mmCIF file of C-alpha atoms and ligand atoms in Angstrom:
data_model
loop_
_atom_site.group_PDB
_atom_site.id
_atom_site.type_symbol
_atom_site.label_atom_id
_atom_site.label_comp_id
_atom_site.label_asym_id
_atom_site.label_seq_id
_atom_site.Cartn_x
_atom_site.Cartn_y
_atom_site.Cartn_z
ATOM 1 C CA MET D 1 12.550 -10.765 -18.645
ATOM 2 C CA ILE D 2 12.247 -12.195 -14.905
ATOM 3 C CA THR D 3 14.541 -14.998 -15.986
ATOM 4 C CA ARG D 4 17.194 -12.781 -17.143
ATOM 5 C CA SER D 5 17.104 -10.120 -14.932
ATOM 6 C CA HIS D 6 19.363 -9.994 -11.830
ATOM 7 C CA ASN D 7 17.540 -7.572 -9.867
ATOM 8 C CA THR D 8 13.507 -7.194 -10.216
ATOM 9 C CA VAL D 9 11.475 -5.180 -8.246
ATOM 10 C CA PHE D 10 7.661 -4.994 -8.040
ATOM 11 C CA PHE D 11 6.150 -1.570 -7.735
ATOM 12 C CA GLY D 12 2.129 -1.916 -6.753
ATOM 13 C CA GLY D 13 -0.977 0.181 -5.676
ATOM 14 C CA ALA D 14 -4.286 -0.276 -4.588
ATOM 15 C CA GLY D 15 -5.152 -2.489 -7.556
ATOM 16 C CA VAL D 16 -3.108 -5.346 -6.088
ATOM 17 C CA SER D 17 -5.647 -5.384 -3.219
ATOM 18 C CA THR D 18 -8.690 -5.067 -4.929
ATOM 19 C CA GLU D 19 -8.591 -8.604 -6.168
ATOM 20 C CA SER D 20 -8.480 -9.315 -2.415
ATOM 21 C CA GLY D 21 -11.722 -7.643 -2.158
ATOM 22 C CA LEU D 22 -10.558 -4.257 -0.685
ATOM 23 C CA LYS D 23 -11.785 -1.001 -2.033
ATOM 24 C CA ASP D 24 -9.483 1.194 -3.921
ATOM 25 C CA TYR D 25 -9.684 4.646 -3.420
ATOM 26 C CA ARG D 26 -10.403 6.654 -6.739
ATOM 27 C CA SER D 27 -12.202 4.411 -8.963
ATOM 28 C CA GLU D 28 -16.000 4.662 -9.619
ATOM 29 C CA ASP D 29 -16.733 2.424 -6.779
ATOM 30 C CA GLY D 30 -13.935 2.975 -4.776
ATOM 31 C CA LEU D 31 -13.818 4.537 -1.206
ATOM 32 C CA TYR D 32 -13.851 8.009 -2.338
ATOM 33 C CA ASN D 33 -16.961 7.841 -4.341
ATOM 34 C CA THR D 34 -19.059 5.368 -2.325
ATOM 35 C CA VAL D 35 -18.620 6.329 1.312
ATOM 36 C CA LYS D 36 -21.102 9.018 2.123
ATOM 37 C CA LYS D 37 -21.876 8.183 5.896
ATOM 38 C CA TYR D 38 -19.535 10.554 7.064
ATOM 39 C CA LYS D 39 -20.508 13.803 5.638
ATOM 40 C CA VAL D 40 -16.978 14.486 4.755
ATOM 41 C CA SER D 41 -14.893 12.844 2.155
ATOM 42 C CA PRO D 42 -12.739 10.023 3.282
ATOM 43 C CA GLU D 43 -9.840 11.754 1.937
ATOM 44 C CA THR D 44 -10.774 14.570 4.672
ATOM 45 C CA ILE D 45 -10.833 11.840 7.456
ATOM 46 C CA LEU D 46 -7.727 10.550 6.582
ATOM 47 C CA SER D 47 -5.837 14.010 7.141
ATOM 48 C CA HIS D 48 -3.510 14.735 10.055
ATOM 49 C CA SER D 49 -5.751 17.632 11.022
ATOM 50 C CA PHE D 50 -8.958 16.082 10.877
ATOM 51 C CA PHE D 51 -7.429 13.101 12.965
ATOM 52 C CA VAL D 52 -6.373 15.390 15.474
ATOM 53 C CA ALA D 53 -9.601 17.212 15.566
ATOM 54 C CA TYR D 54 -12.057 14.438 15.436
ATOM 55 C CA PRO D 55 -10.233 10.848 16.743
ATOM 56 C CA ASP D 56 -13.561 9.396 17.182
ATOM 57 C CA VAL D 57 -14.912 9.941 13.706
ATOM 58 C CA PHE D 58 -11.431 8.711 12.469
ATOM 59 C CA TYR D 59 -11.399 5.777 14.032
ATOM 60 C CA ASP D 60 -14.969 4.777 13.379
ATOM 61 C CA PHE D 61 -14.206 5.031 9.819
ATOM 62 C CA TYR D 62 -10.713 3.515 10.070
ATOM 63 C CA TYR D 63 -12.168 0.575 11.777
ATOM 64 C CA ASN D 64 -14.959 0.105 9.244
ATOM 65 C CA TYR D 65 -12.844 0.305 6.178
ATOM 66 C CA PHE D 66 -9.426 -1.235 7.340
ATOM 67 C CA LEU D 67 -9.317 -2.770 10.672
ATOM 68 C CA SER D 68 -12.472 -4.892 10.440
ATOM 69 C CA SER D 69 -11.533 -6.047 6.938
ATOM 70 C CA SER D 70 -11.205 -9.855 6.466
ATOM 71 C CA ALA D 71 -9.530 -9.723 3.358
ATOM 72 C CA GLU D 72 -7.149 -12.270 2.436
ATOM 73 C CA PRO D 73 -3.882 -12.255 0.075
ATOM 74 C CA ASN D 74 -4.844 -12.960 -3.244
ATOM 75 C CA SER D 75 -2.990 -14.575 -6.281
ATOM 76 C CA ALA D 76 -0.866 -11.621 -6.926
ATOM 77 C CA HIS D 77 0.429 -11.495 -3.407
ATOM 78 C CA PHE D 78 1.065 -15.219 -3.560
ATOM 79 C CA ALA D 79 2.896 -15.181 -6.821
ATOM 80 C CA LEU D 80 5.214 -12.202 -5.498
ATOM 81 C CA ALA D 81 6.083 -13.852 -2.378
ATOM 82 C CA LYS D 82 7.199 -17.330 -4.455
ATOM 83 C CA LEU D 83 9.258 -15.096 -6.752
ATOM 84 C CA GLU D 84 11.149 -13.694 -3.816
ATOM 85 C CA LYS D 85 11.469 -17.068 -2.253
ATOM 86 C CA GLU D 86 12.789 -18.490 -5.606
ATOM 87 C CA GLY D 87 15.500 -15.529 -5.742
ATOM 88 C CA LYS D 88 13.834 -13.886 -8.638
ATOM 89 C CA LEU D 89 12.250 -10.971 -6.983
ATOM 90 C CA ASN D 90 14.570 -8.377 -4.812
ATOM 91 C CA ALA D 91 11.979 -5.976 -3.310
ATOM 92 C CA VAL D 92 8.136 -5.075 -3.421
ATOM 93 C CA ILE D 93 7.507 -1.497 -2.960
ATOM 94 C CA THR D 94 3.910 -0.842 -2.059
ATOM 95 C CA GLN D 95 1.351 2.029 -1.569
ATOM 96 C CA ASN D 96 -0.944 -0.247 0.263
ATOM 97 C CA ILE D 97 -1.140 -0.423 4.098
ATOM 98 C CA ASP D 98 -2.958 -3.928 4.350
ATOM 99 C CA GLY D 99 -0.080 -5.969 5.039
ATOM 100 C CA LEU D 100 -1.254 -8.474 2.558
ATOM 101 C CA HIS D 101 2.090 -8.821 0.930
ATOM 102 C CA GLN D 102 3.883 -10.104 4.279
ATOM 103 C CA ARG D 103 0.805 -12.211 4.836
ATOM 104 C CA ALA D 104 1.587 -14.099 1.788
ATOM 105 C CA GLY D 105 4.961 -14.614 2.527
ATOM 106 C CA SER D 106 6.982 -11.283 0.999
ATOM 107 C CA LYS D 107 9.870 -10.524 3.391
ATOM 108 C CA ASN D 108 11.537 -7.451 1.797
ATOM 109 C CA VAL D 109 8.338 -4.887 1.641
ATOM 110 C CA LEU D 110 8.786 -1.314 1.463
ATOM 111 C CA GLU D 111 5.579 0.226 2.894
ATOM 112 C CA LEU D 112 5.481 3.779 1.514
ATOM 113 C CA HIS D 113 2.391 4.521 3.343
ATOM 114 C CA GLY D 114 2.849 2.558 6.393
ATOM 115 C CA THR D 115 0.722 -0.324 7.814
ATOM 116 C CA ILE D 116 -2.493 -0.608 9.819
ATOM 117 C CA TYR D 117 -0.371 -3.397 11.819
ATOM 118 C CA ARG D 118 1.319 -0.987 13.816
ATOM 119 C CA HIS D 119 0.014 1.807 16.201
ATOM 120 C CA TYR D 120 1.742 4.212 18.482
ATOM 121 C CA CYS D 121 1.534 7.028 20.865
ATOM 122 C CA PRO D 122 2.662 10.118 19.093
ATOM 123 C CA ARG D 123 3.703 11.636 22.511
ATOM 124 C CA CYS D 124 5.948 8.826 24.131
ATOM 125 C CA LYS D 125 6.224 6.601 21.432
ATOM 126 C CA LYS D 126 4.689 3.625 23.155
ATOM 127 C CA GLU D 127 3.263 0.942 20.718
ATOM 128 C CA MET D 128 -0.005 -0.635 20.952
ATOM 129 C CA SER D 129 -0.572 -4.167 19.404
ATOM 130 C CA PHE D 130 -2.886 -4.325 16.348
ATOM 131 C CA GLU D 131 -5.239 -6.726 18.430
ATOM 132 C CA SER D 132 -5.935 -4.114 21.196
ATOM 133 C CA VAL D 133 -6.750 -1.501 18.832
ATOM 134 C CA ARG D 134 -8.971 -3.570 16.947
ATOM 135 C CA SER D 135 -10.812 -4.944 19.824
ATOM 136 C CA LEU D 136 -12.136 -1.382 20.394
ATOM 137 C CA CYS D 137 -14.180 -1.880 17.450
ATOM 138 C CA GLY D 138 -13.865 1.826 16.335
ATOM 139 C CA GLY D 139 -13.368 3.271 19.835
ATOM 140 C CA VAL D 140 -10.367 5.761 20.251
ATOM 141 C CA PRO D 141 -7.349 3.978 21.419
ATOM 142 C CA ARG D 142 -5.486 5.651 24.171
ATOM 143 C CA CYS D 143 -1.841 5.133 25.418
ATOM 144 C CA GLU D 144 -1.621 3.300 28.506
ATOM 145 C CA LYS D 145 1.268 4.949 29.496
ATOM 146 C CA CYS D 146 0.472 8.724 28.949
ATOM 147 C CA GLY D 147 -3.246 8.731 27.806
ATOM 148 C CA SER D 148 -2.677 10.546 24.643
ATOM 149 C CA VAL D 149 -4.537 9.347 21.469
ATOM 150 C CA VAL D 150 -2.714 6.441 19.920
ATOM 151 C CA ARG D 151 -2.279 6.303 15.911
ATOM 152 C CA PRO D 152 -1.897 4.187 13.137
ATOM 153 C CA ASP D 153 1.382 4.010 11.768
ATOM 154 C CA VAL D 154 0.143 4.909 8.379
ATOM 155 C CA VAL D 155 0.964 8.272 6.570
ATOM 156 C CA LEU D 156 -2.051 10.598 6.487
ATOM 157 C CA TYR D 157 -2.772 13.464 4.175
ATOM 158 C CA GLU D 158 -0.713 16.497 4.788
ATOM 159 C CA GLU D 159 1.934 14.225 6.408
ATOM 160 C CA GLN D 160 5.344 13.416 4.715
ATOM 161 C CA LEU D 161 6.472 9.990 3.828
ATOM 162 C CA ASP D 162 8.870 8.166 6.301
ATOM 163 C CA GLU D 163 12.466 9.396 4.928
ATOM 164 C CA ARG D 164 14.097 5.900 5.482
ATOM 165 C CA VAL D 165 11.524 4.182 3.412
ATOM 166 C CA ILE D 166 11.799 6.458 0.666
ATOM 167 C CA GLU D 167 15.467 6.223 0.503
ATOM 168 C CA ALA D 168 15.179 2.368 0.480
ATOM 169 C CA ALA D 169 12.554 2.464 -2.258
ATOM 170 C CA VAL D 170 14.638 4.902 -4.503
ATOM 171 C CA ASP D 171 17.671 2.683 -3.953
ATOM 172 C CA ALA D 172 15.595 -0.271 -4.868
ATOM 173 C CA ILE D 173 14.278 1.181 -8.176
ATOM 174 C CA SER D 174 17.551 2.879 -9.308
ATOM 175 C CA SER D 175 19.348 -0.450 -8.879
ATOM 176 C CA ALA D 176 16.625 -2.675 -10.594
ATOM 177 C CA GLU D 177 17.280 -4.297 -14.031
ATOM 178 C CA LEU D 178 13.491 -5.153 -14.408
ATOM 179 C CA LEU D 179 10.655 -3.113 -12.732
ATOM 180 C CA ILE D 180 7.331 -4.565 -12.483
ATOM 181 C CA ILE D 181 4.379 -2.058 -11.878
ATOM 182 C CA GLY D 182 1.019 -3.154 -11.054
ATOM 183 C CA GLY D 183 -2.283 -2.020 -10.115
ATOM 184 C CA THR D 184 -1.515 1.859 -9.919
ATOM 185 C CA SER D 185 -2.557 4.410 -12.598
ATOM 186 C CA LEU D 186 0.823 6.068 -11.526
ATOM 187 C CA ALA D 187 -1.395 9.498 -11.420
ATOM 188 C CA VAL D 188 -0.711 10.364 -7.659
ATOM 189 C CA TYR D 189 2.396 11.476 -5.828
ATOM 190 C CA PRO D 190 4.755 10.013 -5.111
ATOM 191 C CA ALA D 191 4.399 6.769 -7.404
ATOM 192 C CA ALA D 192 5.056 8.694 -10.498
ATOM 193 C CA GLY D 193 8.081 10.504 -8.996
ATOM 194 C CA PHE D 194 9.749 7.215 -8.066
ATOM 195 C CA LEU D 195 9.750 5.911 -11.555
ATOM 196 C CA HIS D 196 12.168 8.774 -12.706
ATOM 197 C CA TYR D 197 15.122 6.732 -10.625
ATOM 198 C CA PHE D 198 14.776 3.949 -12.886
ATOM 199 C CA GLN D 199 17.585 3.206 -14.955
ATOM 200 C CA GLY D 200 17.366 -0.483 -15.764
ATOM 201 C CA SER D 201 16.444 -2.122 -19.073
ATOM 202 C CA ASN D 202 12.675 -3.122 -18.882
ATOM 203 C CA ILE D 203 9.406 -1.807 -17.368
ATOM 204 C CA VAL D 204 6.346 -4.165 -17.391
ATOM 205 C CA LEU D 205 2.882 -2.452 -16.686
ATOM 206 C CA ILE D 206 -0.168 -4.217 -15.533
ATOM 207 C CA ASN D 207 -3.130 -2.088 -14.972
ATOM 208 C CA ARG D 208 -6.563 -2.533 -15.977
ATOM 209 C CA GLY D 209 -6.741 1.141 -17.343
ATOM 210 C CA GLU D 210 -4.067 3.303 -19.224
ATOM 211 C CA THR D 211 -1.282 4.907 -17.522
ATOM 212 C CA GLN D 212 1.018 7.896 -18.644
ATOM 213 C CA PHE D 213 3.769 5.405 -18.538
ATOM 214 C CA ASP D 214 2.570 3.038 -21.247
ATOM 215 C CA ASN D 215 4.817 4.159 -23.732
ATOM 216 C CA LYS D 216 7.858 3.834 -21.393
ATOM 217 C CA ALA D 217 6.938 0.167 -20.975
ATOM 218 C CA SER D 218 8.229 -2.816 -22.795
ATOM 219 C CA LEU D 219 5.316 -4.926 -22.106
ATOM 220 C CA VAL D 220 1.689 -3.840 -21.114
ATOM 221 C CA PHE D 221 -0.698 -5.897 -19.817
ATOM 222 C CA ARG D 222 -4.605 -4.977 -19.425
ATOM 223 C CA ASP D 223 -5.650 -8.044 -17.427
ATOM 224 C CA LYS D 224 -6.141 -9.028 -13.819
ATOM 225 C CA ILE D 225 -2.853 -8.700 -12.038
ATOM 226 C CA GLY D 226 -3.618 -11.895 -10.011
ATOM 227 C CA ASP D 227 -3.803 -13.763 -13.349
ATOM 228 C CA VAL D 228 -0.909 -12.301 -15.148
ATOM 229 C CA LEU D 229 1.129 -12.635 -12.138
ATOM 230 C CA SER D 230 0.248 -16.125 -11.362
ATOM 231 C CA LYS D 231 0.566 -17.562 -14.661
ATOM 232 C CA THR D 232 3.934 -15.740 -15.309
ATOM 233 C CA VAL D 233 5.236 -17.538 -12.105
ATOM 234 C CA GLU D 234 3.846 -21.000 -13.250
ATOM 235 C CA LEU D 235 5.708 -20.556 -16.569
ATOM 236 C CA ILE D 236 9.043 -19.815 -15.048
ATOM 237 C CA SER D 237 9.169 -22.005 -11.932
HETATM 238 ZN ZN1 ZN N 1 1.944 7.580 25.577
#
């Protein structure tokens, strides 16, 4: 399918990064079921209103689970980067904020939920470097120009996705011939909604568990996404 397709797009979720050792959100040993230190759920901590009210708790959590991570790209990230380089993949659309696709070499990456690699002042828009924020080890970063609390360029709960990113993702999906979906149960908005734009010929699903879209797929893998993608790339390169 990849060899025949003139326009292939990959759509990925947290499962792409779990093979790098990052916890996903909702599975049994995911973030939401294992983080008990903060008395409130990670979902609450990662909400807009909580960030505004308790930036100190937010940054403690954010540092421990995102910024201090030593996760490296895995074979899934590298396989996708190789496909793009060989002209066989047009875009990666990801729900992850860990920047691992770019670190593996992917260029056209649409980050629906933003990235931990960018931080800015909500008041005067001045950016703060990833290294500066990380060097505070969970302390609250403040804008050097106006003193406001700096925020990560990630979409928090209660916030809207970036319209330009949504548009680009819809464009990519609606013009794709082949859509490879990996590491997402497709249970959470907006993932499922995007698939309705697909008008191409084949959907391939790679996910450990069942999804509501299994019956729409031409091919379903229940295996590790890193294994599936790296073996596929080996076969066609
Ligand atoms: Zn500022």
